[in-house]
CSV table of C-alpha atoms and ligand atoms in Angstrom, one decimal:
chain,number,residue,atom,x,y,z
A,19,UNK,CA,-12.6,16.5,29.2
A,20,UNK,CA,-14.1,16.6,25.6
A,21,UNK,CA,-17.0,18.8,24.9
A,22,UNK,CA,-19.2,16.5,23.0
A,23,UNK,CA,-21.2,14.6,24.9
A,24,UNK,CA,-20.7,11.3,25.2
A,25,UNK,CA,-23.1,8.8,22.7
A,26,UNK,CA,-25.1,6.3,24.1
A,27,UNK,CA,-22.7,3.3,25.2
A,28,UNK,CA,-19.4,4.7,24.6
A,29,UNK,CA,-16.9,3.5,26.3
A,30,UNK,CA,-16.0,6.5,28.8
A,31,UNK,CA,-15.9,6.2,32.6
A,32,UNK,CA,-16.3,8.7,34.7
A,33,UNK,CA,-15.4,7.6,38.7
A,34,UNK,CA,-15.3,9.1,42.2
A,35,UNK,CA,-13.3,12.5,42.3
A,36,UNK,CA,-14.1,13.9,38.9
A,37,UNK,CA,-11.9,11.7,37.6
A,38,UNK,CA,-13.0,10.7,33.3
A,39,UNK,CA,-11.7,7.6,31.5
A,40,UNK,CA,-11.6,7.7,27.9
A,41,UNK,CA,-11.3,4.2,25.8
A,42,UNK,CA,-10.3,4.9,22.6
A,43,UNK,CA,-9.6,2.2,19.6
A,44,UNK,CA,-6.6,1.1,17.6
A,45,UNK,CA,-7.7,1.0,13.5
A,46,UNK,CA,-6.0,0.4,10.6
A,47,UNK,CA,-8.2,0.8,7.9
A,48,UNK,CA,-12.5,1.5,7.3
A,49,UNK,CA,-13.8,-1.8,8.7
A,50,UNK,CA,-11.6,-1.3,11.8
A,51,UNK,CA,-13.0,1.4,12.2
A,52,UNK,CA,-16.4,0.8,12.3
A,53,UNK,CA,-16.0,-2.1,14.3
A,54,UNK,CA,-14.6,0.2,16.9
A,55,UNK,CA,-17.1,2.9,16.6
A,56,UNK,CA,-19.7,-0.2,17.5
A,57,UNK,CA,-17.7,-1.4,20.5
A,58,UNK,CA,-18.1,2.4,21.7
A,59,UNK,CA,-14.8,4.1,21.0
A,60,UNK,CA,-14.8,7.5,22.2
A,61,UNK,CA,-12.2,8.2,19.8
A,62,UNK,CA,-9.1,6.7,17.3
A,63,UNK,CA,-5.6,6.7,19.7
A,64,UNK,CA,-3.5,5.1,17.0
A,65,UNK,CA,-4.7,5.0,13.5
A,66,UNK,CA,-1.6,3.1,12.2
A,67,UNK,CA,-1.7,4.0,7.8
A,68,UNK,CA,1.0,1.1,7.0
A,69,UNK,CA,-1.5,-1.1,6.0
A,70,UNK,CA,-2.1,2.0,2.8
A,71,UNK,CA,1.2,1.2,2.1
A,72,UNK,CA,1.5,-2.5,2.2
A,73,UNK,CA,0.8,-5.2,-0.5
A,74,UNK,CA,1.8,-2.8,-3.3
A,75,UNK,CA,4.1,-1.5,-5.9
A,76,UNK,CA,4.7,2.0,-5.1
A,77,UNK,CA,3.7,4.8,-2.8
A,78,UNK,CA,-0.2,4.9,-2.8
A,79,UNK,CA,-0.9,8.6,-4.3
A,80,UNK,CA,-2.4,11.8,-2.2
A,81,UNK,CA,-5.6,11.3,-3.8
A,82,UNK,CA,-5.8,7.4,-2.2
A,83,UNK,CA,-4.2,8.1,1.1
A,84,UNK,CA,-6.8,11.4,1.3
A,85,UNK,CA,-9.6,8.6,0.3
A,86,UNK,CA,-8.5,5.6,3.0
A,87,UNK,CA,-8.4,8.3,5.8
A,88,UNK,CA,-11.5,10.1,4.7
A,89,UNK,CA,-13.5,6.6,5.1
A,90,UNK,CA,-11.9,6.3,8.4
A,91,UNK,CA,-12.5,10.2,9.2
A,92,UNK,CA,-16.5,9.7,8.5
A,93,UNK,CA,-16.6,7.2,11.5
A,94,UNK,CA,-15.0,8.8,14.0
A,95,UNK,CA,-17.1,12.2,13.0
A,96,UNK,CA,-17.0,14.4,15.8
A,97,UNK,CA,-14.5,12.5,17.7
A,98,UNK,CA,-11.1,12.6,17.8
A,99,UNK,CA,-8.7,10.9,15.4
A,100,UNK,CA,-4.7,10.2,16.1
A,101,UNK,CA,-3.1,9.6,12.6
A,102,UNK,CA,0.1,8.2,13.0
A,103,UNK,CA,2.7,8.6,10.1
A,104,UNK,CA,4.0,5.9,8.7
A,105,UNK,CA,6.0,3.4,10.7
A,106,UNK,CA,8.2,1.3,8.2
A,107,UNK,CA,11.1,-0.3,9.6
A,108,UNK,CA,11.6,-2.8,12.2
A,109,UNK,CA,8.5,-5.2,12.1
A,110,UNK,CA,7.1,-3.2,9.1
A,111,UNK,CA,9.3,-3.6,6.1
A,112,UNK,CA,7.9,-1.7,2.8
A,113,UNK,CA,9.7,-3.5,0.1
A,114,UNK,CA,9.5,-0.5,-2.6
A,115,UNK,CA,10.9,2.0,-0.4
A,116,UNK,CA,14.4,0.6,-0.8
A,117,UNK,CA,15.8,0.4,2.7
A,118,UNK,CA,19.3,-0.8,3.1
A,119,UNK,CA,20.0,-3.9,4.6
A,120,UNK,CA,20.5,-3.8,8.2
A,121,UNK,CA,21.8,-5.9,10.9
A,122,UNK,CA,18.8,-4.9,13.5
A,123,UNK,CA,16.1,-3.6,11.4
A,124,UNK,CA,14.6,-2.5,15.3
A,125,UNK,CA,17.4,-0.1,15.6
A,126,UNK,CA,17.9,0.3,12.3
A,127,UNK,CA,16.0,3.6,9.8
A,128,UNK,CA,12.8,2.8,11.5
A,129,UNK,CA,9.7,5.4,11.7
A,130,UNK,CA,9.9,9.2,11.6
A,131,UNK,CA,13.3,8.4,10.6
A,132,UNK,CA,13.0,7.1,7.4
A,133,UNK,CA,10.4,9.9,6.7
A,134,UNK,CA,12.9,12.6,7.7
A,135,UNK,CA,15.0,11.2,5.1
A,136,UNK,CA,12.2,11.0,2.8
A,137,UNK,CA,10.6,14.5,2.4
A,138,UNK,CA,8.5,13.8,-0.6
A,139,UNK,CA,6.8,10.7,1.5
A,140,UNK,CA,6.5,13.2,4.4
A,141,UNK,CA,4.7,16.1,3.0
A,142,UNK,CA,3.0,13.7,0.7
A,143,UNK,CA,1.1,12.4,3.9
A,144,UNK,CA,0.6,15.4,5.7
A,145,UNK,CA,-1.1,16.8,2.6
A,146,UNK,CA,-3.3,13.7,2.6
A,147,UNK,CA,-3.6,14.2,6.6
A,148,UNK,CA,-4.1,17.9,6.2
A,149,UNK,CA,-7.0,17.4,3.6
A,150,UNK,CA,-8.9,14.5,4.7
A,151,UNK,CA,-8.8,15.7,8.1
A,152,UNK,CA,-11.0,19.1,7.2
A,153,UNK,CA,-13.6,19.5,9.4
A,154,UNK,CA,-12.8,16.7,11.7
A,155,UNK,CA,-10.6,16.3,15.0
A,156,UNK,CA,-7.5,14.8,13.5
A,157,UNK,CA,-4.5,14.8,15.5
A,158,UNK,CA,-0.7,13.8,13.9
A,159,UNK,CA,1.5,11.6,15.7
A,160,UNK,CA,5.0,10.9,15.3
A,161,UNK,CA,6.8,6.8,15.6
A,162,UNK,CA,9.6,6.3,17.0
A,163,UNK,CA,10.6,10.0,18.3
A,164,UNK,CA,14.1,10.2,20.1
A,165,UNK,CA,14.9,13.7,20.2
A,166,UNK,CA,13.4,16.9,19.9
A,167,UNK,CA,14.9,17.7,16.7
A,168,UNK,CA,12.8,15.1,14.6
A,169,UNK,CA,10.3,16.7,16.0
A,170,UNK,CA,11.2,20.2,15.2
A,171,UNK,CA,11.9,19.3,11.9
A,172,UNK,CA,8.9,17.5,11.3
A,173,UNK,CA,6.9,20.7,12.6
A,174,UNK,CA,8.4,23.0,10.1
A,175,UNK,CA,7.6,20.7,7.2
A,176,UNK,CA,3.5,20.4,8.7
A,177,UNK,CA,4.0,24.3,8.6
A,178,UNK,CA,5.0,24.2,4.9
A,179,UNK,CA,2.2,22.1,3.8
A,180,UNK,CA,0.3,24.0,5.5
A,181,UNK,CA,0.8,27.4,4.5
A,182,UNK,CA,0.9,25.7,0.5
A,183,UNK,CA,-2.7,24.3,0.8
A,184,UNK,CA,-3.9,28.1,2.5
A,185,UNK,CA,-2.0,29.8,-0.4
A,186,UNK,CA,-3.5,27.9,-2.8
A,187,UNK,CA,-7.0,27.8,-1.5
A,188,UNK,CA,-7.3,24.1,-0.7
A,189,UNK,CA,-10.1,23.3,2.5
A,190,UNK,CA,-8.1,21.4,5.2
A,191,UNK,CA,-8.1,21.1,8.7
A,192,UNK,CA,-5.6,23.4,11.0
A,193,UNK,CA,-4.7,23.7,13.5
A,194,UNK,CA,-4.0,20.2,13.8
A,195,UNK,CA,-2.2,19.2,17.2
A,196,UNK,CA,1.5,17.3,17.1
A,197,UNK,CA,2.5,14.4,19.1
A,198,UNK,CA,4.5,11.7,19.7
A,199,UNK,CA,4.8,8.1,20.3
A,200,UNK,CA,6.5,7.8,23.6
A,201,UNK,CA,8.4,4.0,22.4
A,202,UNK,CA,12.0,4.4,22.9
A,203,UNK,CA,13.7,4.6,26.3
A,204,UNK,CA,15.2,7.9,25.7
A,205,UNK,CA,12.2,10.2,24.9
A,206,UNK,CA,10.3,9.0,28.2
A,207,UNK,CA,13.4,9.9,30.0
A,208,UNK,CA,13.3,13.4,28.6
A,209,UNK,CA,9.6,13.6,27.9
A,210,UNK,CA,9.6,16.9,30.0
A,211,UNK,CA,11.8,18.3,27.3
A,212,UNK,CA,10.3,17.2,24.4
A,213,UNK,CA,7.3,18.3,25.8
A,214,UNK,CA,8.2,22.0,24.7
A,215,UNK,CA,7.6,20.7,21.2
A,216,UNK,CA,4.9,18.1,21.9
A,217,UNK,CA,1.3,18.7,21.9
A,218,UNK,CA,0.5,15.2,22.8
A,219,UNK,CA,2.3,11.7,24.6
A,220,UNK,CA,1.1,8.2,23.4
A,221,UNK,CA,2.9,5.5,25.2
A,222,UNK,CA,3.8,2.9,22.7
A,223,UNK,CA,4.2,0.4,25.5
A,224,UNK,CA,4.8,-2.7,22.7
A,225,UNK,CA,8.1,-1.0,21.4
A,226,UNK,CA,8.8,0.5,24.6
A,227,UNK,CA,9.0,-2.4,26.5
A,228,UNK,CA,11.2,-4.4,24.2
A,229,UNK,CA,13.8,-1.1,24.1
A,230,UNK,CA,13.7,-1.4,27.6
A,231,UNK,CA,14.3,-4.9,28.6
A,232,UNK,CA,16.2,-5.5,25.1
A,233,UNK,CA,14.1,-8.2,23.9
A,234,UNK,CA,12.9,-8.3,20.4
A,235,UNK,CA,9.0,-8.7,20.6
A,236,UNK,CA,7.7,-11.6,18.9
A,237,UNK,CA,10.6,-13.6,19.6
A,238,UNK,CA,9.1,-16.8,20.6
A,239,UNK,CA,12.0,-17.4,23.5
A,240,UNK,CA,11.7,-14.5,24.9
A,241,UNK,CA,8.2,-14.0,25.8
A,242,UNK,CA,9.3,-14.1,29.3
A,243,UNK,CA,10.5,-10.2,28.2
A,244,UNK,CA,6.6,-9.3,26.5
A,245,UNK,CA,5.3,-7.3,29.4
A,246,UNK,CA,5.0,-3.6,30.0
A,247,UNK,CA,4.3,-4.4,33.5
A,248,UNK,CA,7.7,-4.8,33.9
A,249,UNK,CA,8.8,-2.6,36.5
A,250,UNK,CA,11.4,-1.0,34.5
A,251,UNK,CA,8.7,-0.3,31.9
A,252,UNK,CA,6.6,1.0,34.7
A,253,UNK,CA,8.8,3.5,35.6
A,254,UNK,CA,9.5,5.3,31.8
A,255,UNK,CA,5.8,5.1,31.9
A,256,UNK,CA,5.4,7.2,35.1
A,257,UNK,CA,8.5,9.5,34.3
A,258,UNK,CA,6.6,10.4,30.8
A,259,UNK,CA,2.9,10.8,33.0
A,260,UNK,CA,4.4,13.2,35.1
A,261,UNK,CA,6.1,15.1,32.7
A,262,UNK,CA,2.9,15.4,31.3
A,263,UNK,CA,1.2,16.4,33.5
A,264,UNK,CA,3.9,19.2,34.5
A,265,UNK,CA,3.7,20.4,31.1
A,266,UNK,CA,-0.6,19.8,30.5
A,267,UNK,CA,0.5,17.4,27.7
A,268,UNK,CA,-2.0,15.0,27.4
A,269,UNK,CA,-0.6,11.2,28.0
A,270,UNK,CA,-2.3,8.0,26.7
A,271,UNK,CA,-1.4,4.6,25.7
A,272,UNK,CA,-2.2,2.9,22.6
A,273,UNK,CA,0.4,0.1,23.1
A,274,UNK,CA,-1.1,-4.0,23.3
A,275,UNK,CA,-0.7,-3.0,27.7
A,276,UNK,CA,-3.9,-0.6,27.5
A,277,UNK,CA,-5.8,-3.8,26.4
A,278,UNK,CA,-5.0,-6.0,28.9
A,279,UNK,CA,-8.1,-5.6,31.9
A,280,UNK,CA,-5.1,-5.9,34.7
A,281,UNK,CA,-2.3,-3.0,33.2
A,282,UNK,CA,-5.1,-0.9,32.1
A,283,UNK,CA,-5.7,-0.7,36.1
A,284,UNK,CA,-1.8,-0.3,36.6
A,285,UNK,CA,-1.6,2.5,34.0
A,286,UNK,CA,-5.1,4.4,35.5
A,287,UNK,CA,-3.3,3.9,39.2
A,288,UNK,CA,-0.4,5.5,37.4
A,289,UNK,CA,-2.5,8.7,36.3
A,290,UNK,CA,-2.8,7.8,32.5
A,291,UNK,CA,-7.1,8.7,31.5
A,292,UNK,CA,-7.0,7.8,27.7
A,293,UNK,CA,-6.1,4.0,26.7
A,294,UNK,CA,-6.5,3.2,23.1
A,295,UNK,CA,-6.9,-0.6,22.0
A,296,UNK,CA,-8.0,-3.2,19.6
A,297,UNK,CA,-11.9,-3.1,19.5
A,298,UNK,CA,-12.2,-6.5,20.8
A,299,UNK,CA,-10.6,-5.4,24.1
A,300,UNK,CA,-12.7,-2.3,24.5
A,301,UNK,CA,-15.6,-4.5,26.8
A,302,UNK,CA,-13.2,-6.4,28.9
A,303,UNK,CA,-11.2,-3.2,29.8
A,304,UNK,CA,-14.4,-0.7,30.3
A,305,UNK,CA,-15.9,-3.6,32.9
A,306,UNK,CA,-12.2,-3.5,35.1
A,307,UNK,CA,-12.3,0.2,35.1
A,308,UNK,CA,-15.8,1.0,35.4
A,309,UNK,CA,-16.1,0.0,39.2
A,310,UNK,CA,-12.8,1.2,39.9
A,311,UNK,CA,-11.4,3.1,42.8
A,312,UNK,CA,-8.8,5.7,42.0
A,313,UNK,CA,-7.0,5.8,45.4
A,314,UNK,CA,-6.7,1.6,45.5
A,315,UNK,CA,-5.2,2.2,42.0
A,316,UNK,CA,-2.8,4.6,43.0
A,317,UNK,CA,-1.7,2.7,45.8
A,318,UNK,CA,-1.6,-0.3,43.9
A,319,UNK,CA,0.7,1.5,41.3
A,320,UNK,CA,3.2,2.6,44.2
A,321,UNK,CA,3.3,-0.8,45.1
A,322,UNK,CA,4.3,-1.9,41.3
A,323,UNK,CA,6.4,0.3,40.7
A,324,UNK,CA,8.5,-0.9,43.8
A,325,UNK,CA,7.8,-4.3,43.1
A,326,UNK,CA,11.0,-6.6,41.7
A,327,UNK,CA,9.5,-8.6,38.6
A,328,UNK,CA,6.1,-8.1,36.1
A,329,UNK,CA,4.9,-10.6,38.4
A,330,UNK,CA,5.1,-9.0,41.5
A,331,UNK,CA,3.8,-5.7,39.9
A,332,UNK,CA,0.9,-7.4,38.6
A,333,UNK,CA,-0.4,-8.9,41.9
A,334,UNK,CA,0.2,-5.4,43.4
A,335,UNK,CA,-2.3,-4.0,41.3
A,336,UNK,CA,-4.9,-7.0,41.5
A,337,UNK,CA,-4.8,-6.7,45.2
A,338,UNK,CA,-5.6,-3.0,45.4
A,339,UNK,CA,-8.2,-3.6,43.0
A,340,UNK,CA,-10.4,-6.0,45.5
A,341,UNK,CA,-9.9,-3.6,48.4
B,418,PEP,C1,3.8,0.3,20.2
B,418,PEP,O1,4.9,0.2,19.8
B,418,PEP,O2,3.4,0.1,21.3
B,418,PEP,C2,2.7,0.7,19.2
B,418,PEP,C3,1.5,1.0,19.6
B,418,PEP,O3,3.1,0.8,17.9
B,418,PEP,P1,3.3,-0.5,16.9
B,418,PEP,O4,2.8,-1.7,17.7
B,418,PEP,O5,2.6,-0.2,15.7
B,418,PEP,O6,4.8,-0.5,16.7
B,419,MG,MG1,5.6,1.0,18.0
C-alpha cells in the first residue's frame, strides 16, 4: 500500500479482501512518460535508460543522463520510479562500448554484466541516478541478475557513490531501494536467496520466457515459444512470488505478459499486485482486473499452473474469470 493517495483516474484497483492492484507503466524517455502519467500510471516499473545511450558516439555524460531522468522524474513526482541500469547486450547492442563478438549475444556479456566489468559506466549512472533522483521515489533495478554476487557487488559500488556525493555535499536522494530483474531461469529458482540482498523482484517475463523455453524472442519461427503463460514460465513466476512474499520483497512484472488483459489475470491469481506496461495497455488491463475476483483467480492460477501447454493455461484462467 503506498501512502499517497491515489489521483483522480489512476490506474489502481482495489478488490474484495483488501486486496490493492497497482498499474504501473514501462518509459523510456520524457514523452513516454507523460503519455503514461495520462493513461493513469500509478508509478514507473521499468524505466529502461538504453534509449540515453543509443544513436550516439560515446557515453552520454552525468550531466545528460542526470537531465533525461530529471525530465522523467518531474512526471512521476510523488510516485514511484524503477530506474533500470543499462541493459546492453543481447537485443541491445551499443556499438561504442566495444563488446566482443559473440556467438549468442543472449548469453553472451549482457546487462549488469557488462556494467560489472565497466565500473566507470556503473558509478557514472548511479551518480546520475543518485542526483536526479533527489527528492523523488526512485528505486534502482538490476538486468539480468544471476547470482547474488552481482548484486553484492553492485551494492557496494551504490554505497561508494553514495558516501562520495554526502562527502562532498552534493543533494541526492538515499536511501534508494535495490532490486532486480527476475529474467533468467536461475535467479527465480533461488529468488529466496537472493532475496537476502534484494529489496525488490521485477519479473522480466520477455527474457524469462525465452531462457526458459530456449527460444530466442523475436525469432519469427519460433513465436510458438513467445508466451510467459507457458507453464514452465508459470512456475519460475510463482517460485519467485512466494519467495517474495516469504521474504516481504515486493514482486511485480514489467515484462510484455503484464500487458496482455488474459496473463495479467494469471499473474494476479498467482499473487503478483504491481504490473508495469506500455501505456497503451494500461486501459485494457485496468478493465480485466477491475471486476475481478481474487479467489476465481487463484483457482484459475492452480489450474494453469497444472495445465500441459500456454494454451491450456490460458483457458484455465479465462474460465475462472467468468465464474
Ligand atoms: C523483460 O525481459 O521482460 C524486460 C522487461 O526487459 P527487456 O524487454 O528490456 O529486456
Ligand atoms: Mg529483459
Amino acid at each position: 500500500a503506498s501512502a499517497r493517495p491515489a489521483a483522480p483516474g489512476e490506474r489502481r484497483i482495489r478488490l474484495g479482501d483488501g486486496v490493492e492492484i497497482a498499474l504501473w507503466a514501462n518509459v523510456s524517455g520524457a514523452a513516454d512518460a507523460r503519455a503514461a502519467r495520462a493513461a493513469g500510471a500509478a508509478g514507473v516499473g521499468l524505466l529502461r535508460t538504453e534509449m540515453l545511450f543509443l544513436d550516439r558516439l560515446d557515453p552520454p555524460s552525468e550531466d545528460e543522463q542526470v537531465a533525461a531522468l530529471r525530465a522523467i522524474l518531474g512526471v512521476f513526482a510523488g510516485c514511484p520510479v524503477v530506474v533500470r541500469l543499462l541493459d546492453a547486450g543481447g537485443d541491445k547492442p551499443i556499438p561504442y562500448l566495444a563488446m566482443s563478438a559473440e556467438a549468442n549475444p543472449y548469453l553472451g556479456v549482457r546487462g549488469i554484466r557488462l556494467l560489472l566489468d565497466r565500473p566507470e559506466l556503473l558509478e557514472a549512472q548511479i551518480r546520475a541516478v543518485l542526483i536526479a533522483g533527489h527528492g523523488h521515489d526512485v528505486r534502482i533495478m538490476l538486468p539480468m541478475v544471476t547470482e547474488a554476487d552481482e548484486l553484492v557487488r553492485t551494492r557496494a559500488a551504490l554505497e561508494r557513490v553514495q558516501a562520495a556525493l554526502a562527502a562532498a555535499g552534493t543533494p541526492h536522494a538515499w536511501p534508494v531501494p535495490l532490486g532486480i530483474m527476475v529474467e533468467v531461469p536461475a535467479s527465480a529458482l533461488t529468488a529466496a536467496r537472493l532475496a537476502a540482498h534484494a529489496d525488490f523482484f521485477s519479473i522480466g517475463t520477455n527474457d524469462l520466457t525465452q531462457y526458459t523455453l530456449a527460444a530466442e524472442r523475436g525469432h519469427p519461427d519460433l513465436g510458438r515459444f513467445a508466451d510467459a503463460a507457458h507453464p514452465a514460465v508459470l512456475r519460475l513466476i510463482a517460485e519467485v512470488v512466494a519467495a517474495g512474499a516469504a521474504a516481504d520483497r515486493p514482486v511485480s512484472v514489467c515484462g510484455e505478459a503484464a500487458a496482455d488483459p488474459q496473463v495479467a489475470r494469471l499473474l494476479v491469481g498467482l499473487g503478483v499486485r504491481t504490473l508495469s506496461m506500455g501505456a497503451a495497455s494500461l486501459a485494457g488491463v485496468f478493465r480485466a482486473l477491475s471486476a475481478a475476483d481474487v479467489p476465481a483467480l487463484e483457482a484459475g492460477a492452480r489450474a494453469a499452473l497444472a495445465a500441459e501447454t500456454p494454451e491450456a493455461a490460458r483457458a484455465a484462467i479465462a474460465e475462472a474469470a467468468e465464474t
